Amino acid sequence: MSENVTLTIDGKDITGEKGQTIMDAALANDIYIPHLCHHPDLAPYGSCRVCTCLVNGRPQTACTFPISDGMEVENDTDTVNEMRKQIVEMLFVEGNHYCMFCEKSGNCELQALAYRFGVTTPRYPYQFPKREVDASHPNVWIDRDRCVLCARCIRASKDVDGKHAFDFAGRGPNRHISVDAADGIEHTPVDADDKAVQVCPVGSLMLKRQGYKIPIGQRKYDHEPIGTDIETGASKKQ
Amino acid sequence: MAEKPKVATTSMAGCFGCHMSILDIDERILKLIDLVDFDKSPIDDIKEFTGRCAVGLLEGGCCNDENVKTLKDFREHCDILIAVGDCATMGGIPALRNNMSVKECLDEAYSTDNRKGPAVHNPDNIIPNDPELPLLLDKVYPVQHVVKIDYFLPGCPAPADTIWQSLVALLTDEPVELPYELIKYD
């Protein structure tokens, strides 16, 4: 039998299982901790820092930090949300996020986080980095302009699809998604129904011929902020 | 009756879509005329500022030296500057040229070398160079990279309700608080 652990999130007592992360314990208790690189079907990674909480007063990523008895987590407070807002703004200026013509717009988790935090424009200067597109595959394409380096596709391809078709190359500002083939994604075993393609939070790894399928007004984040389904418990009923 | 506050608008590296969105406030434009007078703006075709303005609405990014002058002119004459739309707030579609040189862009548009620019009849390979033409900047810059901006209304275009609510709030001394559905980037 699993051992129970009691902690508080924003002063509310919650119970989790020993070994769980703060993120998993929160999700099990219908508490939304904003996140981007975290995906429930993939191993925790902790790269985007959006889920940063104050754990006993110190900033930690909820998706990688294990719970313990008596732990006090600060999640939905002005201080913490302001830190997260700044992280999201940095993600926007580090890439080239042309929401106005992106097929993912309205269903994009990065955009949805910015909407949730009320970002009208990032406070940081735009970098306009040069990023490459790879549209060589018949059914899947990569637009690195939109990539936030969350590694969801890397983890999904390696751990779920068993292909390890993606990985990081380059360092610092040159870090980018690389494919396991010298001359483009078409020479990898990637398929349209791969988990890797489904889990991209932004419009970076996309299926072809699916663009603008859902009309404006009916998309996932058109009317309700990201996380609403978790806060209302609706995500569990699905 | 006290003089009405004045509003100025301009469109720089944009498509005029955000000005269309201003007009898209429909019949509320009658209320707007009760609230304000328009100064320098393509809507009334007043070319130069006639006096101090309460609010300046900026559409489009900053892509050439004329845009820089316009932005400085607006900053000088307006109490509050609002960046309206994605081109103003992040460069937008024109900023797609930011990853190539100005020469590459001009060659693509005008040069007939290497069969570039096939739609242009330009046998002498002339790149437009009249001194009257504004000089292109190396990049298309969001307006806040050039002058201080007080408010940002994203969207492509910024929705009419977003523009309306923000303008009315500013003109009636209320805080600009936009509900969830009025901050959109597309």
Short mmCIF file of C-alpha atoms in Angstrom, two decimals:
data_model
loop_
_atom_site.label_atom_id
_atom_site.label_comp_id
_atom_site.label_asym_id
_atom_site.label_seq_id
_atom_site.Cartn_x
_atom_site.Cartn_y
_atom_site.Cartn_z
CA MET A 1 0.00 0.00 0.00
CA SER A 2 1.28 3.43 -0.88
CA GLU A 3 2.27 5.81 1.84
CA ASN A 4 0.30 9.03 2.15
CA VAL A 5 1.97 12.41 2.32
CA THR A 6 0.24 15.57 3.53
CA LEU A 7 1.23 19.00 2.27
CA THR A 8 -0.38 22.36 1.65
CA ILE A 9 -0.78 24.20 -1.65
CA ASP A 10 -1.73 27.86 -1.14
CA GLY A 11 -2.72 26.98 2.43
CA LYS A 12 -5.08 24.17 1.41
CA ASP A 13 -4.32 20.73 2.90
CA ILE A 14 -3.92 18.05 0.27
CA THR A 15 -2.88 14.43 0.38
CA GLY A 16 -0.63 12.72 -2.12
CA GLU A 17 1.32 9.51 -2.42
CA LYS A 18 4.95 9.21 -1.47
CA GLY A 19 7.14 9.62 -4.54
CA GLN A 20 4.63 11.80 -6.39
CA THR A 21 5.73 15.14 -7.76
CA ILE A 22 4.03 18.35 -6.66
CA MET A 23 2.51 18.55 -10.17
CA ASP A 24 0.94 15.08 -10.00
CA ALA A 25 -0.35 15.60 -6.47
CA ALA A 26 -1.85 18.94 -7.50
CA LEU A 27 -3.52 17.48 -10.62
CA ALA A 28 -4.99 14.64 -8.52
CA ASN A 29 -6.50 17.32 -6.27
CA ASP A 30 -7.93 19.48 -9.10
CA ILE A 31 -5.31 22.17 -8.56
CA TYR A 32 -3.90 23.69 -11.73
CA ILE A 33 -0.22 24.54 -11.75
CA PRO A 34 0.55 26.32 -15.06
CA HIS A 35 2.97 24.24 -17.09
CA LEU A 36 4.33 23.83 -20.60
CA CYS A 37 7.01 21.10 -20.89
CA HIS A 38 5.13 18.84 -18.47
CA HIS A 39 2.83 16.27 -20.08
CA PRO A 40 0.98 13.65 -18.02
CA ASP A 41 1.98 10.81 -20.37
CA LEU A 42 5.69 11.67 -20.41
CA ALA A 43 8.51 11.56 -17.89
CA PRO A 44 9.08 14.87 -16.06
CA TYR A 45 11.70 17.07 -17.62
CA GLY A 46 11.71 20.49 -15.93
CA SER A 47 13.00 22.59 -18.81
CA CYS A 48 10.43 25.37 -19.27
CA ARG A 49 10.24 26.53 -15.60
CA VAL A 50 6.64 27.70 -16.08
CA CYS A 51 5.45 25.42 -13.24
CA THR A 52 7.81 27.10 -10.78
CA CYS A 53 6.25 27.27 -7.30
CA LEU A 54 7.67 28.51 -4.03
CA VAL A 55 8.34 25.33 -2.05
CA ASN A 56 8.94 26.20 1.60
CA GLY A 57 9.83 29.65 0.26
CA ARG A 58 12.24 28.55 -2.47
CA PRO A 59 11.51 28.46 -6.22
CA GLN A 60 11.28 24.88 -7.51
CA THR A 61 9.72 23.27 -10.59
CA ALA A 62 6.55 21.46 -9.51
CA CYS A 63 6.85 18.88 -12.30
CA THR A 64 10.13 17.47 -10.96
CA PHE A 65 9.98 18.15 -7.21
CA PRO A 66 8.82 15.26 -4.99
CA ILE A 67 6.28 15.96 -2.27
CA SER A 68 7.07 15.50 1.41
CA ASP A 69 5.17 15.75 4.69
CA GLY A 70 4.50 19.28 5.91
CA MET A 71 5.68 20.87 2.68
CA GLU A 72 4.22 24.31 2.01
CA VAL A 73 3.72 25.13 -1.68
CA GLU A 74 2.87 28.59 -2.96
CA ASN A 75 1.23 28.26 -6.38
CA ASP A 76 -1.54 30.68 -7.34
CA THR A 77 -0.18 33.89 -5.79
CA ASP A 78 0.73 37.23 -7.34
CA THR A 79 4.47 36.71 -6.73
CA VAL A 80 4.59 33.28 -8.33
CA ASN A 81 2.31 34.15 -11.25
CA GLU A 82 4.38 37.25 -11.98
CA MET A 83 7.52 35.05 -12.24
CA ARG A 84 5.68 32.70 -14.59
CA LYS A 85 4.39 35.59 -16.67
CA GLN A 86 7.97 36.77 -17.17
CA ILE A 87 9.08 33.27 -18.19
CA VAL A 88 6.29 33.08 -20.78
CA GLU A 89 7.25 36.54 -22.09
CA MET A 90 10.86 35.39 -22.47
CA LEU A 91 9.70 32.36 -24.45
CA PHE A 92 7.87 34.70 -26.83
CA VAL A 93 10.85 36.96 -27.53
CA GLU A 94 13.31 34.04 -27.86
CA GLY A 95 11.42 32.54 -30.80
CA ASN A 96 9.42 33.87 -33.73
CA HIS A 97 5.82 33.42 -32.69
CA TYR A 98 3.64 34.66 -35.53
CA CYS A 99 0.30 33.80 -33.95
CA MET A 100 -1.62 35.65 -36.65
CA PHE A 101 -1.01 32.94 -39.25
CA CYS A 102 -0.12 29.95 -37.08
CA GLU A 103 -2.41 26.94 -37.50
CA LYS A 104 -2.01 26.17 -33.80
CA SER A 105 -3.38 29.55 -32.72
CA GLY A 106 -6.31 29.09 -30.33
CA ASN A 107 -5.10 25.61 -29.41
CA CYS A 108 -1.53 26.56 -28.50
CA GLU A 109 -0.44 26.07 -24.90
CA LEU A 110 2.19 28.83 -25.00
CA GLN A 111 -0.33 31.34 -26.36
CA ALA A 112 -2.92 30.12 -23.84
CA LEU A 113 -0.52 30.69 -20.96
CA ALA A 114 0.13 34.24 -22.19
CA TYR A 115 -3.64 34.79 -22.41
CA ARG A 116 -4.12 33.40 -18.89
CA PHE A 117 -1.46 35.72 -17.51
CA GLY A 118 -2.86 38.69 -19.47
CA VAL A 119 0.28 39.34 -21.52
CA THR A 120 -0.46 42.15 -23.99
CA THR A 121 3.13 42.17 -25.21
CA PRO A 122 6.40 40.89 -23.73
CA ARG A 123 8.39 43.46 -21.71
CA TYR A 124 11.64 42.14 -23.25
CA PRO A 125 13.10 43.04 -26.65
CA TYR A 126 12.35 40.63 -29.48
CA GLN A 127 15.36 38.62 -30.67
CA PHE A 128 14.10 37.62 -34.16
CA PRO A 129 16.36 34.54 -34.27
CA LYS A 130 16.93 32.68 -37.52
CA ARG A 131 15.30 29.25 -37.35
CA GLU A 132 14.94 26.56 -40.00
CA VAL A 133 11.78 24.90 -41.32
CA ASP A 134 11.85 21.22 -42.31
CA ALA A 135 8.86 20.30 -44.47
CA SER A 136 10.49 17.33 -46.22
CA HIS A 137 8.23 14.68 -44.65
CA PRO A 138 5.00 13.92 -46.57
CA ASN A 139 2.77 14.21 -43.48
CA VAL A 140 4.66 16.04 -40.76
CA TRP A 141 6.62 19.28 -40.66
CA ILE A 142 8.80 21.17 -38.21
CA ASP A 143 8.66 24.95 -37.86
CA ARG A 144 11.48 25.77 -35.45
CA ASP A 145 10.34 29.43 -35.25
CA ARG A 146 7.62 28.23 -32.92
CA CYS A 147 9.64 25.74 -30.88
CA VAL A 148 9.97 26.37 -27.12
CA LEU A 149 12.49 23.54 -26.53
CA CYS A 150 10.15 21.68 -24.15
CA ALA A 151 11.50 18.30 -25.31
CA ARG A 152 8.02 16.75 -25.37
CA CYS A 153 8.64 15.37 -28.89
CA ILE A 154 12.06 14.07 -27.87
CA ARG A 155 10.67 12.24 -24.83
CA ALA A 156 7.60 10.93 -26.67
CA SER A 157 9.60 9.66 -29.63
CA LYS A 158 12.16 7.94 -27.40
CA ASP A 159 9.96 6.62 -24.60
CA VAL A 160 6.55 6.06 -26.24
CA ASP A 161 7.15 5.64 -29.98
CA GLY A 162 10.48 3.85 -29.43
CA LYS A 163 12.10 5.74 -32.32
CA HIS A 164 14.31 8.46 -30.80
CA ALA A 165 13.75 10.49 -33.97
CA PHE A 166 14.37 13.86 -32.27
CA ASP A 167 16.96 15.35 -29.99
CA PHE A 168 18.57 18.65 -29.15
CA ALA A 169 21.54 20.03 -31.06
CA GLY A 170 23.48 23.22 -30.37
CA ARG A 171 23.92 25.13 -27.15
CA GLY A 172 22.49 28.25 -25.55
CA PRO A 173 20.69 30.44 -28.07
CA ASN A 174 21.62 27.97 -30.84
CA ARG A 175 19.82 25.06 -29.20
CA HIS A 176 17.30 23.53 -31.56
CA ILE A 177 15.40 20.35 -32.34
CA SER A 178 17.41 18.07 -34.57
CA VAL A 179 16.16 14.96 -36.38
CA ASP A 180 17.85 11.58 -36.49
CA ALA A 181 18.74 11.84 -40.19
CA ALA A 182 21.31 13.91 -42.04
CA ASP A 183 18.93 15.27 -44.65
CA GLY A 184 15.61 16.00 -43.02
CA ILE A 185 12.66 14.53 -41.17
CA GLU A 186 11.52 12.54 -44.24
CA HIS A 187 14.43 10.15 -43.64
CA THR A 188 13.39 9.39 -40.06
CA PRO A 189 10.84 6.71 -39.10
CA VAL A 190 8.42 9.43 -37.87
CA ASP A 191 4.76 8.75 -38.69
CA ALA A 192 1.74 11.04 -38.60
CA ASP A 193 0.18 9.07 -35.70
CA ASP A 194 3.29 9.20 -33.51
CA LYS A 195 2.87 10.38 -29.93
CA ALA A 196 5.70 12.82 -30.63
CA VAL A 197 3.57 14.68 -33.16
CA GLN A 198 0.52 14.79 -30.89
CA VAL A 199 2.22 16.25 -27.83
CA CYS A 200 3.80 19.41 -29.27
CA PRO A 201 2.34 22.23 -27.11
CA VAL A 202 2.95 24.82 -29.82
CA GLY A 203 2.79 24.80 -33.63
CA SER A 204 6.31 23.49 -34.09
CA LEU A 205 5.76 19.82 -34.92
CA MET A 206 2.61 19.74 -37.00
CA LEU A 207 0.56 17.45 -39.17
CA LYS A 208 0.21 18.66 -42.74
CA ARG A 209 -3.20 19.40 -44.32
CA GLN A 210 -4.86 20.03 -40.92
CA GLY A 211 -4.44 23.81 -40.74
CA TYR A 212 -7.28 26.04 -39.52
CA LYS A 213 -9.57 23.02 -39.17
CA ILE A 214 -11.43 24.44 -36.16
CA PRO A 215 -13.13 27.81 -36.72
CA ILE A 216 -12.21 30.81 -34.57
CA GLY A 217 -14.55 30.85 -31.60
CA GLN A 218 -14.58 27.05 -31.22
CA ARG A 219 -10.92 26.48 -30.45
CA LYS A 220 -9.73 25.18 -27.12
CA TYR A 221 -8.65 28.46 -25.53
CA ASP A 222 -10.97 30.92 -27.29
CA HIS A 223 -13.29 31.39 -24.32
CA GLU A 224 -11.75 29.72 -21.27
CA PRO A 225 -8.21 30.10 -19.91
CA ILE A 226 -5.91 27.09 -19.98
CA GLY A 227 -6.27 25.08 -16.77
CA THR A 228 -9.99 25.77 -16.34
CA ASP A 229 -10.76 22.09 -17.05
CA ILE A 230 -8.42 21.05 -14.23
CA GLU A 231 -9.73 23.65 -11.78
CA THR A 232 -13.33 22.60 -12.38
CA GLY A 233 -12.52 18.88 -12.35
CA ALA A 234 -13.81 18.57 -15.94
CA SER A 235 -10.55 17.03 -17.19
CA LYS A 236 -11.12 13.92 -15.02
CA LYS A 237 -14.62 13.30 -16.34
CA GLN A 238 -13.46 13.08 -19.95
CA MET B 1 -18.42 73.13 -23.12
CA ALA B 2 -14.84 72.11 -22.54
CA GLU B 3 -12.84 71.22 -25.58
CA LYS B 4 -12.93 67.53 -26.42
CA PRO B 5 -9.71 65.53 -26.06
CA LYS B 6 -8.03 64.71 -29.34
CA VAL B 7 -7.06 61.36 -30.78
CA ALA B 8 -4.46 60.82 -33.50
CA THR B 9 -3.86 57.63 -35.44
CA THR B 10 -1.32 56.36 -37.94
CA SER B 11 -0.59 53.26 -39.97
CA MET B 12 3.08 52.41 -40.53
CA ALA B 13 4.28 48.92 -41.53
CA GLY B 14 0.79 47.52 -41.29
CA CYS B 15 -2.08 46.65 -43.61
CA PHE B 16 -4.68 49.18 -42.39
CA GLY B 17 -6.59 46.25 -40.91
CA CYS B 18 -6.35 47.76 -37.44
CA HIS B 19 -7.82 51.02 -38.75
CA MET B 20 -10.64 48.93 -40.23
CA SER B 21 -11.02 47.45 -36.76
CA ILE B 22 -11.34 50.97 -35.30
CA LEU B 23 -14.21 51.56 -37.76
CA ASP B 24 -15.59 48.15 -36.81
CA ILE B 25 -16.88 49.64 -33.53
CA ASP B 26 -20.01 50.20 -35.67
CA GLU B 27 -22.58 52.66 -34.31
CA ARG B 28 -20.38 53.37 -31.30
CA ILE B 29 -18.42 55.62 -33.65
CA LEU B 30 -21.17 58.20 -32.98
CA LYS B 31 -20.42 57.97 -29.25
CA LEU B 32 -16.72 58.22 -30.04
CA ILE B 33 -17.30 61.48 -31.91
CA ASP B 34 -19.09 62.79 -28.80
CA LEU B 35 -16.06 61.87 -26.72
CA VAL B 36 -13.18 62.99 -28.94
CA ASP B 37 -12.01 64.94 -31.95
CA PHE B 38 -9.66 63.30 -34.43
CA ASP B 39 -6.38 65.08 -35.12
CA LYS B 40 -3.63 63.74 -37.44
CA SER B 41 -5.10 60.54 -38.84
CA PRO B 42 -5.76 58.79 -42.16
CA ILE B 43 -9.42 58.68 -41.11
CA ASP B 44 -9.85 62.47 -41.56
CA ASP B 45 -6.73 62.90 -43.72
CA ILE B 46 -5.17 65.52 -41.44
CA LYS B 47 -1.47 65.24 -42.31
CA GLU B 48 0.21 67.12 -39.46
CA PHE B 49 -0.55 67.51 -35.76
CA THR B 50 -2.64 70.62 -35.05
CA GLY B 51 -2.09 70.49 -31.28
CA ARG B 52 -1.74 68.35 -28.19
CA CYS B 53 -3.48 64.94 -28.35
CA ALA B 54 -4.68 62.82 -25.46
CA VAL B 55 -4.22 59.50 -27.23
CA GLY B 56 -2.19 58.30 -30.21
CA LEU B 57 -3.10 54.98 -31.82
CA LEU B 58 -0.21 53.31 -33.64
CA GLU B 59 -0.81 50.63 -36.23
CA GLY B 60 2.06 48.74 -37.84
CA GLY B 61 5.70 48.18 -37.00
CA CYS B 62 8.61 50.50 -37.66
CA CYS B 63 10.26 49.55 -40.95
CA ASN B 64 11.79 52.77 -42.37
CA ASP B 65 13.15 56.19 -41.43
CA GLU B 66 9.79 57.85 -42.00
CA ASN B 67 8.20 55.49 -39.44
CA VAL B 68 10.89 56.50 -36.93
CA LYS B 69 10.03 60.19 -37.48
CA THR B 70 6.30 59.43 -37.20
CA LEU B 71 6.82 57.58 -33.91
CA LYS B 72 8.89 60.41 -32.44
CA ASP B 73 6.27 62.92 -33.66
CA PHE B 74 3.51 60.92 -31.98
CA ARG B 75 5.47 60.58 -28.75
CA GLU B 76 6.02 64.33 -28.72
CA HIS B 77 2.39 65.25 -29.37
CA CYS B 78 0.44 62.56 -27.49
CA ASP B 79 -0.02 62.05 -23.76
CA ILE B 80 -0.65 58.33 -24.18
CA LEU B 81 0.54 56.08 -26.98
CA ILE B 82 -1.22 52.80 -27.71
CA ALA B 83 0.34 50.13 -29.91
CA VAL B 84 -2.60 48.60 -31.78
CA GLY B 85 -2.28 45.17 -33.35
CA ASP B 86 0.41 42.53 -33.70
CA CYS B 87 2.54 44.48 -36.23
CA ALA B 88 2.94 47.32 -33.74
CA THR B 89 3.48 45.07 -30.73
CA MET B 90 5.73 42.40 -32.27
CA GLY B 91 6.50 43.32 -35.89
CA GLY B 92 3.88 41.04 -37.39
CA ILE B 93 3.96 39.79 -40.96
CA PRO B 94 6.40 42.53 -42.15
CA ALA B 95 8.89 41.26 -39.55
CA LEU B 96 9.17 38.01 -41.51
CA ARG B 97 11.89 39.85 -43.43
CA ASN B 98 13.97 40.20 -40.26
CA ASN B 99 15.95 37.07 -41.05
CA MET B 100 17.22 38.29 -44.39
CA SER B 101 19.15 41.35 -45.48
CA VAL B 102 17.44 44.42 -46.98
CA LYS B 103 19.33 43.71 -50.21
CA GLU B 104 17.91 40.19 -50.43
CA CYS B 105 14.39 41.59 -49.93
CA LEU B 106 14.80 44.27 -52.59
CA ASP B 107 16.39 41.82 -55.03
CA GLU B 108 13.52 39.41 -54.49
CA ALA B 109 11.01 42.18 -55.23
CA TYR B 110 12.72 44.08 -58.06
CA SER B 111 15.75 42.32 -59.50
CA THR B 112 15.48 40.32 -62.70
CA ASP B 113 18.90 38.69 -62.10
CA ASN B 114 18.68 34.95 -61.67
CA ARG B 115 15.01 35.20 -62.62
CA LYS B 116 14.11 36.74 -59.27
CA GLY B 117 11.07 38.98 -59.07
CA PRO B 118 9.43 37.52 -62.18
CA ALA B 119 6.35 39.75 -61.86
CA VAL B 120 8.36 42.97 -62.33
CA HIS B 121 9.29 44.34 -65.75
CA ASN B 122 12.62 45.87 -64.81
CA PRO B 123 15.11 45.30 -67.63
CA ASP B 124 17.65 47.77 -66.18
CA ASN B 125 17.57 46.05 -62.81
CA ILE B 126 16.84 49.28 -60.97
CA ILE B 127 16.22 49.14 -57.25
CA PRO B 128 13.97 52.13 -56.40
CA ASN B 129 16.29 54.84 -55.09
CA ASP B 130 14.41 58.12 -55.36
CA PRO B 131 15.45 60.39 -52.44
CA GLU B 132 11.74 60.92 -51.70
CA LEU B 133 11.38 57.26 -50.78
CA PRO B 134 11.85 56.41 -47.10
CA LEU B 135 14.94 54.33 -46.41
CA LEU B 136 14.27 50.84 -45.15
CA LEU B 137 15.66 49.91 -41.75
CA ASP B 138 17.71 46.72 -41.34
CA LYS B 139 14.75 45.14 -39.57
CA VAL B 140 11.08 45.75 -38.87
CA TYR B 141 10.92 46.81 -35.22
CA PRO B 142 8.02 46.61 -32.79
CA VAL B 143 7.13 50.22 -31.90
CA GLN B 144 8.22 49.83 -28.26
CA HIS B 145 11.76 49.26 -29.53
CA VAL B 146 11.73 52.85 -30.85
CA VAL B 147 9.70 55.04 -28.46
CA LYS B 148 8.04 54.50 -25.07
CA ILE B 149 4.59 52.95 -25.46
CA ASP B 150 1.99 53.13 -22.71
CA TYR B 151 -0.50 50.44 -23.72
CA PHE B 152 -0.48 47.41 -25.99
CA LEU B 153 -3.54 45.97 -27.70
CA PRO B 154 -2.52 42.78 -29.50
CA GLY B 155 -4.52 41.02 -32.21
CA CYS B 156 -4.52 40.66 -35.97
CA PRO B 157 -6.35 42.93 -36.07
CA ALA B 158 -6.83 44.11 -32.50
CA PRO B 159 -10.56 43.42 -31.97
CA ALA B 160 -12.89 46.42 -32.22
CA ASP B 161 -14.16 45.78 -28.68
CA THR B 162 -10.59 45.78 -27.36
CA ILE B 163 -9.91 49.17 -28.98
CA TRP B 164 -13.25 50.60 -27.89
CA GLN B 165 -13.02 49.48 -24.25
CA SER B 166 -9.44 50.70 -23.91
CA LEU B 167 -10.15 54.09 -25.49
CA VAL B 168 -13.26 54.69 -23.39
CA ALA B 169 -11.44 53.65 -20.21
CA LEU B 170 -8.58 56.06 -20.93
CA LEU B 171 -10.89 58.93 -21.88
CA THR B 172 -12.99 58.47 -18.73
CA ASP B 173 -10.02 58.06 -16.37
CA GLU B 174 -10.72 54.41 -15.68
CA PRO B 175 -8.05 51.66 -15.62
CA VAL B 176 -7.66 49.68 -18.85
CA GLU B 177 -8.71 46.18 -17.80
CA LEU B 178 -9.34 43.80 -20.66
CA PRO B 179 -11.36 40.63 -20.07
CA TYR B 180 -9.91 37.25 -21.14
CA GLU B 181 -11.62 37.17 -24.53
CA LEU B 182 -10.30 40.58 -25.60
CA ILE B 183 -6.60 39.68 -25.44
CA LYS B 184 -6.03 37.63 -28.58
CA TYR B 185 -3.00 37.37 -30.83
CA ASP B 186 -4.83 36.33 -34.00
#
